[in-house]
GROMACS .gro file of C-alpha atoms in nm:
model
  309
    1MET     CA    1   0.795  -4.883  -0.091
    2ALA     CA    2   0.879  -5.220  -0.238
    3PRO     CA    3   1.207  -5.242  -0.434
    4SER     CA    4   1.014  -5.310  -0.756
    5GLU     CA    5   0.824  -4.983  -0.709
    6THR     CA    6   1.132  -4.771  -0.645
    7PRO     CA    7   1.160  -4.503  -0.917
    8TYR     CA    8   1.500  -4.475  -1.084
    9VAL     CA    9   1.657  -4.225  -1.318
   10THR     CA   10   1.957  -4.283  -1.546
   11GLU     CA   11   2.224  -4.014  -1.547
   12HIS     CA   12   2.489  -4.000  -1.821
   13LEU     CA   13   2.826  -3.884  -1.692
   14GLY     CA   14   3.004  -3.860  -2.025
   15VAL     CA   15   3.376  -3.781  -1.998
   16ALA     CA   16   3.337  -3.725  -1.623
   17ALA     CA   17   3.348  -4.101  -1.567
   18LEU     CA   18   3.659  -4.242  -1.398
   19ARG     CA   19   3.871  -4.548  -1.451
   20LYS     CA   20   3.973  -4.745  -1.144
   21ASP     CA   21   4.310  -4.567  -1.140
   22GLY     CA   22   4.132  -4.230  -1.110
   23ALA     CA   23   4.208  -4.102  -1.460
   24GLU     CA   24   3.924  -3.979  -1.680
   25TYR     CA   25   3.812  -4.166  -1.989
   26ASP     CA   26   3.884  -3.985  -2.314
   27GLU     CA   27   3.552  -4.064  -2.481
   28GLN     CA   28   3.314  -4.274  -2.278
   29ASP     CA   29   2.950  -4.225  -2.191
   30VAL     CA   30   2.882  -4.401  -1.862
   31ALA     CA   31   2.522  -4.440  -1.748
   32VAL     CA   32   2.453  -4.466  -1.375
   33LEU     CA   33   2.118  -4.572  -1.231
   34VAL     CA   34   2.014  -4.376  -0.919
   35VAL     CA   35   1.694  -4.346  -0.718
   36ASP     CA   36   1.467  -4.059  -0.822
   37GLN     CA   37   1.409  -3.922  -0.472
   38LYS     CA   38   1.157  -3.665  -0.594
   39LYS     CA   39   0.920  -3.945  -0.692
   40GLN     CA   40   1.012  -4.203  -0.428
   41LYS     CA   41   0.762  -4.266  -0.150
   42GLN     CA   42   0.941  -4.288   0.185
   43SER     CA   43   0.878  -4.560   0.442
   44TRP     CA   44   0.839  -4.479   0.811
   45LEU     CA   45   1.200  -4.587   0.865
   46GLY     CA   46   1.308  -4.370   0.573
   47TYR     CA   47   1.158  -4.063   0.744
   48PHE     CA   48   1.372  -4.143   1.047
   49TRP     CA   49   1.692  -4.199   0.844
   50ASP     CA   50   1.662  -4.156   0.468
   51THR     CA   51   1.919  -4.414   0.359
   52ALA     CA   52   1.678  -4.691   0.464
   53ASP     CA   53   1.488  -4.646   0.136
   54LEU     CA   54   1.796  -4.644  -0.088
   55PRO     CA   55   1.951  -4.940  -0.273
   56PRO     CA   56   2.268  -5.101  -0.130
   57ALA     CA   57   2.512  -4.905  -0.350
   58GLU     CA   58   2.376  -4.567  -0.241
   59ARG     CA   59   2.352  -4.676   0.125
   60LYS     CA   60   2.716  -4.784   0.114
   61LEU     CA   61   2.822  -4.452  -0.041
   62LEU     CA   62   2.634  -4.245   0.217
   63PHE     CA   63   2.776  -4.453   0.502
   64LYS     CA   64   3.127  -4.367   0.380
   65VAL     CA   65   3.044  -3.997   0.342
   66ASP     CA   66   2.874  -3.985   0.683
   67ALA     CA   67   3.175  -4.157   0.844
   68SER     CA   68   3.420  -3.908   0.694
   69LEU     CA   69   3.266  -3.576   0.596
   70LEU     CA   70   2.983  -3.554   0.850
   71ILE     CA   71   3.192  -3.667   1.148
   72PHE     CA   72   3.479  -3.432   1.054
   73ALA     CA   73   3.236  -3.140   1.011
   74SER     CA   74   3.060  -3.207   1.341
   75LEU     CA   75   3.381  -3.246   1.543
   76GLY     CA   76   3.531  -2.933   1.389
   77TYR     CA   77   3.224  -2.719   1.458
   78PHE     CA   78   3.198  -2.856   1.812
   79ILE     CA   79   3.554  -2.739   1.879
   80LYS     CA   80   3.494  -2.396   1.721
   81ASN     CA   81   3.219  -2.328   1.972
   82LEU     CA   82   3.439  -2.452   2.256
   83ASP     CA   83   3.675  -2.166   2.174
   84GLN     CA   84   3.402  -1.906   2.215
   85THR     CA   85   3.321  -2.049   2.557
   86ASN     CA   86   3.686  -2.075   2.660
   87THR     CA   87   3.760  -1.705   2.605
   88ASN     CA   88   3.499  -1.603   2.861
   89THR     CA   89   3.607  -1.885   3.093
   90ALA     CA   90   3.971  -1.773   3.073
   91PHE     CA   91   3.870  -1.413   3.145
   92LEU     CA   92   3.686  -1.520   3.459
   93SER     CA   93   3.964  -1.757   3.566
   94GLY     CA   94   4.254  -1.513   3.581
   95MET     CA   95   4.322  -1.378   3.232
   96LYS     CA   96   4.169  -1.045   3.332
   97GLU     CA   97   4.428  -1.002   3.607
   98ASP     CA   98   4.719  -1.158   3.414
   99LEU     CA   99   4.678  -0.920   3.118
  100ASN     CA  100   4.557  -0.623   3.325
  101MET     CA  101   4.237  -0.609   3.118
  102TYR     CA  102   3.987  -0.337   3.201
  103GLY     CA  103   3.688  -0.156   3.053
  104ASN     CA  104   3.563  -0.311   2.730
  105GLU     CA  105   3.881  -0.496   2.635
  106LEU     CA  106   3.712  -0.837   2.648
  107VAL     CA  107   3.441  -0.707   2.415
  108THR     CA  108   3.712  -0.558   2.191
  109SER     CA  109   3.884  -0.896   2.164
  110THR     CA  110   3.557  -1.045   2.042
  111THR     CA  111   3.513  -0.760   1.795
  112VAL     CA  112   3.864  -0.820   1.659
  113TRP     CA  113   3.778  -1.190   1.618
  114THR     CA  114   3.464  -1.090   1.426
  115VAL     CA  115   3.666  -0.865   1.194
  116GLY     CA  116   3.900  -1.154   1.111
  117TYR     CA  117   3.601  -1.382   1.056
  118VAL     CA  118   3.431  -1.137   0.817
  119VAL     CA  119   3.752  -1.058   0.626
  120GLY     CA  120   3.834  -1.424   0.566
  121GLN     CA  121   3.496  -1.567   0.466
  122ILE     CA  122   3.483  -1.484   0.096
  123PRO     CA  123   3.854  -1.551   0.013
  124SER     CA  124   3.858  -1.881   0.202
  125ASN     CA  125   3.548  -2.008   0.024
  126LEU     CA  126   3.673  -1.897  -0.316
  127LEU     CA  127   3.981  -2.110  -0.244
  128LEU     CA  128   3.755  -2.415  -0.208
  129THR     CA  129   3.657  -2.382  -0.575
  130ARG     CA  130   4.020  -2.375  -0.690
  131ILE     CA  131   4.213  -2.588  -0.439
  132PRO     CA  132   4.092  -2.931  -0.316
  133PRO     CA  133   3.887  -2.892   0.006
  134HIS     CA  134   4.079  -3.177   0.171
  135ILE     CA  135   4.381  -2.943   0.160
  136VAL     CA  136   4.219  -2.603   0.225
  137ILE     CA  137   4.000  -2.691   0.524
  138PRO     CA  138   4.258  -2.895   0.719
  139ALA     CA  139   4.515  -2.619   0.653
  140LEU     CA  140   4.274  -2.362   0.798
  141GLU     CA  141   4.212  -2.599   1.090
  142LEU     CA  142   4.585  -2.626   1.161
  143GLY     CA  143   4.624  -2.248   1.147
  144TRP     CA  144   4.326  -2.209   1.378
  145GLY     CA  145   4.466  -2.464   1.624
  146ILE     CA  146   4.809  -2.301   1.634
  147ALA     CA  147   4.663  -1.950   1.678
  148THR     CA  148   4.430  -2.073   1.952
  149LEU     CA  149   4.712  -2.256   2.127
  150GLY     CA  150   4.920  -1.938   2.115
  151THR     CA  151   4.652  -1.760   2.317
  152TYR     CA  152   4.774  -1.939   2.629
  153ALA     CA  153   5.112  -1.767   2.603
  154VAL     CA  154   5.006  -1.405   2.548
  155LYS     CA  155   5.162  -1.145   2.778
  156ASP     CA  156   4.950  -0.841   2.701
  157VAL     CA  157   4.614  -0.750   2.556
  158LYS     CA  158   4.759  -0.637   2.220
  159ALA     CA  159   4.900  -0.985   2.160
  160LEU     CA  160   4.558  -1.124   2.253
  161TYR     CA  161   4.395  -0.899   1.992
  162ALA     CA  162   4.638  -1.015   1.722
  163LEU     CA  163   4.577  -1.382   1.796
  164ARG     CA  164   4.200  -1.339   1.818
  165PHE     CA  165   4.209  -1.179   1.472
  166LEU     CA  166   4.402  -1.479   1.337
  167VAL     CA  167   4.165  -1.722   1.510
  168GLY     CA  168   3.869  -1.551   1.339
  169LEU     CA  169   4.051  -1.542   1.004
  170PHE     CA  170   4.133  -1.914   1.007
  171GLU     CA  171   3.790  -2.006   1.141
  172SER     CA  172   3.600  -1.808   0.878
  173GLY     CA  173   3.610  -2.072   0.606
  174PHE     CA  174   3.496  -2.368   0.814
  175TYR     CA  175   3.120  -2.318   0.864
  176PRO     CA  176   3.029  -2.206   0.510
  177GLY     CA  177   3.291  -2.440   0.362
  178MET     CA  178   3.149  -2.744   0.533
  179HIS     CA  179   2.798  -2.652   0.419
  180TYR     CA  180   2.937  -2.626   0.065
  181LEU     CA  181   3.081  -2.977   0.093
  182LEU     CA  182   2.771  -3.121   0.259
  183SER     CA  183   2.552  -2.988  -0.021
  184SER     CA  184   2.796  -3.136  -0.275
  185TRP     CA  185   2.742  -3.493  -0.151
  186TYR     CA  186   2.387  -3.506  -0.017
  187THR     CA  187   2.054  -3.461  -0.194
  188SER     CA  188   1.800  -3.213  -0.063
  189ARG     CA  189   1.618  -3.487   0.130
  190GLU     CA  190   1.940  -3.608   0.293
  191LEU     CA  191   2.092  -3.267   0.354
  192THR     CA  192   1.837  -3.150   0.610
  193LYS     CA  193   1.924  -3.416   0.867
  194ARG     CA  194   2.300  -3.381   0.812
  195SER     CA  195   2.291  -3.002   0.843
  196THR     CA  196   2.093  -3.037   1.165
  197ILE     CA  197   2.349  -3.279   1.308
  198PHE     CA  198   2.629  -3.043   1.205
  199TRP     CA  199   2.464  -2.740   1.367
  200THR     CA  200   2.368  -2.933   1.682
  201ALA     CA  201   2.730  -3.042   1.730
  202GLY     CA  202   2.831  -2.676   1.735
  203SER     CA  203   2.560  -2.593   1.988
  204LEU     CA  204   2.686  -2.869   2.217
  205GLY     CA  205   3.030  -2.708   2.208
  206THR     CA  206   2.903  -2.408   2.402
  207MET     CA  207   2.825  -2.638   2.697
  208PHE     CA  208   3.184  -2.748   2.750
  209SER     CA  209   3.523  -2.590   2.809
  210VAL     CA  210   3.840  -2.786   2.735
  211ILE     CA  211   4.179  -2.736   2.572
  212ASP     CA  212   4.030  -2.712   2.223
  213ALA     CA  213   4.350  -2.622   2.034
  214ILE     CA  214   4.519  -2.949   2.129
  215ILE     CA  215   4.212  -3.143   2.009
  216THR     CA  216   4.196  -2.950   1.681
  217ILE     CA  217   4.544  -3.034   1.552
  218PRO     CA  218   4.500  -3.415   1.527
  219ILE     CA  219   4.152  -3.367   1.378
  220ALA     CA  220   4.299  -3.133   1.116
  221LEU     CA  221   4.566  -3.390   1.029
  222LEU     CA  222   4.300  -3.658   0.990
  223GLY     CA  223   4.117  -3.423   0.754
  224TYR     CA  224   4.400  -3.451   0.502
  225LEU     CA  225   4.330  -3.825   0.484
  226PHE     CA  226   3.955  -3.861   0.533
  227LEU     CA  227   3.790  -3.539   0.416
  228PRO     CA  228   3.651  -3.590   0.063
  229ASP     CA  229   3.660  -3.323  -0.206
  230SER     CA  230   3.344  -3.243  -0.399
  231PRO     CA  231   3.224  -3.528  -0.622
  232TRP     CA  232   3.325  -3.335  -0.935
  233ASP     CA  233   3.686  -3.300  -0.818
  234ALA     CA  234   3.726  -3.616  -0.609
  235LYS     CA  235   3.973  -3.889  -0.701
  236PRO     CA  236   3.954  -4.253  -0.588
  237THR     CA  237   4.103  -4.311  -0.243
  238PHE     CA  238   4.117  -4.591   0.010
  239LEU     CA  239   3.776  -4.466   0.129
  240LEU     CA  240   3.592  -4.380  -0.195
  241SER     CA  241   3.624  -4.594  -0.506
  242ALA     CA  242   3.582  -4.477  -0.867
  243ALA     CA  243   3.235  -4.635  -0.867
  244ASP     CA  244   3.144  -4.438  -0.552
  245ILE     CA  245   3.247  -4.112  -0.716
  246GLU     CA  246   3.057  -4.190  -1.035
  247LEU     CA  247   2.748  -4.269  -0.827
  248ALA     CA  248   2.786  -3.947  -0.627
  249ARG     CA  249   2.809  -3.740  -0.947
  250ALA     CA  250   2.502  -3.909  -1.090
  251ARG     CA  251   2.308  -3.841  -0.768
  252MET     CA  252   2.395  -3.473  -0.784
  253LYS     CA  253   2.303  -3.451  -1.153
  254ALA     CA  254   1.967  -3.613  -1.073
  255THR     CA  255   1.893  -3.327  -0.828
  256GLY     CA  256   1.990  -3.060  -1.082
  257ARG     CA  257   2.331  -2.973  -0.942
  258ALA     CA  258   2.626  -2.924  -1.175
  259GLU     CA  259   3.001  -2.889  -1.136
  260ALA     CA  260   3.162  -2.549  -1.083
  261GLU     CA  261   3.183  -2.313  -1.380
  262PRO     CA  262   3.486  -2.097  -1.470
  263TRP     CA  263   3.462  -1.737  -1.350
  264SER     CA  264   3.326  -1.502  -1.615
  265LYS     CA  265   3.142  -1.170  -1.649
  266ALA     CA  266   2.820  -1.359  -1.709
  267LYS     CA  267   2.870  -1.556  -1.388
  268PHE     CA  268   2.936  -1.242  -1.184
  269LYS     CA  269   2.627  -1.078  -1.333
  270ARG     CA  270   2.414  -1.383  -1.255
  271ILE     CA  271   2.537  -1.386  -0.894
  272PHE     CA  272   2.488  -1.018  -0.818
  273THR     CA  273   2.152  -0.987  -0.995
  274SER     CA  274   2.012  -1.287  -0.807
  275TRP     CA  275   1.784  -1.218  -0.511
  276HIS     CA  276   1.949  -1.498  -0.311
  277ILE     CA  277   2.270  -1.304  -0.239
  278TYR     CA  278   2.072  -1.019  -0.082
  279VAL     CA  279   1.786  -1.196   0.095
  280PHE     CA  280   1.962  -1.496   0.250
  281PRO     CA  281   2.241  -1.299   0.427
  282LEU     CA  282   1.976  -1.067   0.573
  283LEU     CA  283   1.771  -1.364   0.696
  284TYR     CA  284   2.084  -1.517   0.849
  285VAL     CA  285   2.167  -1.194   1.034
  286ILE     CA  286   1.812  -1.177   1.171
  287TRP     CA  287   1.820  -1.544   1.276
  288ASN     CA  288   2.167  -1.518   1.429
  289ASN     CA  289   2.063  -1.221   1.641
  290SER     CA  290   1.729  -1.364   1.748
  291PHE     CA  291   1.876  -1.544   2.050
  292ILE     CA  292   1.925  -1.393   2.393
  293GLN     CA  293   2.291  -1.298   2.421
  294GLN     CA  294   2.462  -1.361   2.756
  295PRO     CA  295   2.666  -1.056   2.859
  296MET     CA  296   3.043  -1.115   2.854
  297GLY     CA  297   3.204  -1.124   3.192
  298GLN     CA  298   2.865  -1.147   3.359
  299ALA     CA  299   3.001  -1.366   3.636
  300THR     CA  300   3.252  -1.099   3.741
  301ALA     CA  301   2.969  -0.886   3.873
  302ASN     CA  302   2.844  -1.178   4.077
  303THR     CA  303   3.186  -1.225   4.236
  304GLY     CA  304   3.228  -0.860   4.322
  305ALA     CA  305   3.507  -0.814   4.067
  306GLY     CA  306   3.300  -0.640   3.807
  307SER     CA  307   3.313  -0.281   3.929
  308SER     CA  308   3.577  -0.182   3.671
  309TYR     CA  309   3.420  -0.377   3.382
   0.00000   0.00000   0.00000
């Protein structure tokens, strides 16, 4: 589509607009012009990568968000899936003998991890609506890295269970939390490709086995500097200017998304009477269990060491 034919929409940010120092205006209605992606006709290059059809200001913003949020999310999820591979690898490489593991103890360690993951999901994501994500998620990453690193020093299976619970607890907020952040910065058209990249990075993690805890800690520290908060809570940084944040808020308003509301009885009622909270988790469970699961410790049987497992 030619630039002259590009449909635009004007979004009024009101008191949400920022001065260059990051403070909010007292009374100022700031109008921001953004592309109306619902009406825009995409070019062939835009189908390949959607920013090709956007004006320079929006392309620049998305480049910054891709270089910080998307890369951090992809690296973090890649490492999370390394951990799942490493537990089985460690079991087959001597952990079984070192910890005198027998019967279903490897399966139990995975169950304990799942319990920690389930317990931590809702609290960790509620924290994201009250504490800046650039603090919450890197803090969870650091806790995850330390707990994972501690696994290499366990002396018995009970200590392994305790650490696997902590690993699951700290990990629980990452996947849904990153999807929350991705959906806070990208429009529906842009989100599909970014979510696919994010998920694919995690899938690639199952193909490797390295010392993932040591990699996690520096990535977590970088998150404190580079990971952006949601557009509604973000402040100008060396990466995102006040104009970038105003543009991001206008883009989200143009797609019908609004900033977080205070918790109230009406909000709870709206959440628990919505069909989404019941249907989507069920669909996710079905999808997540639709793949062929490789039995844990399968290789032990092939090496003749699986008679007691």
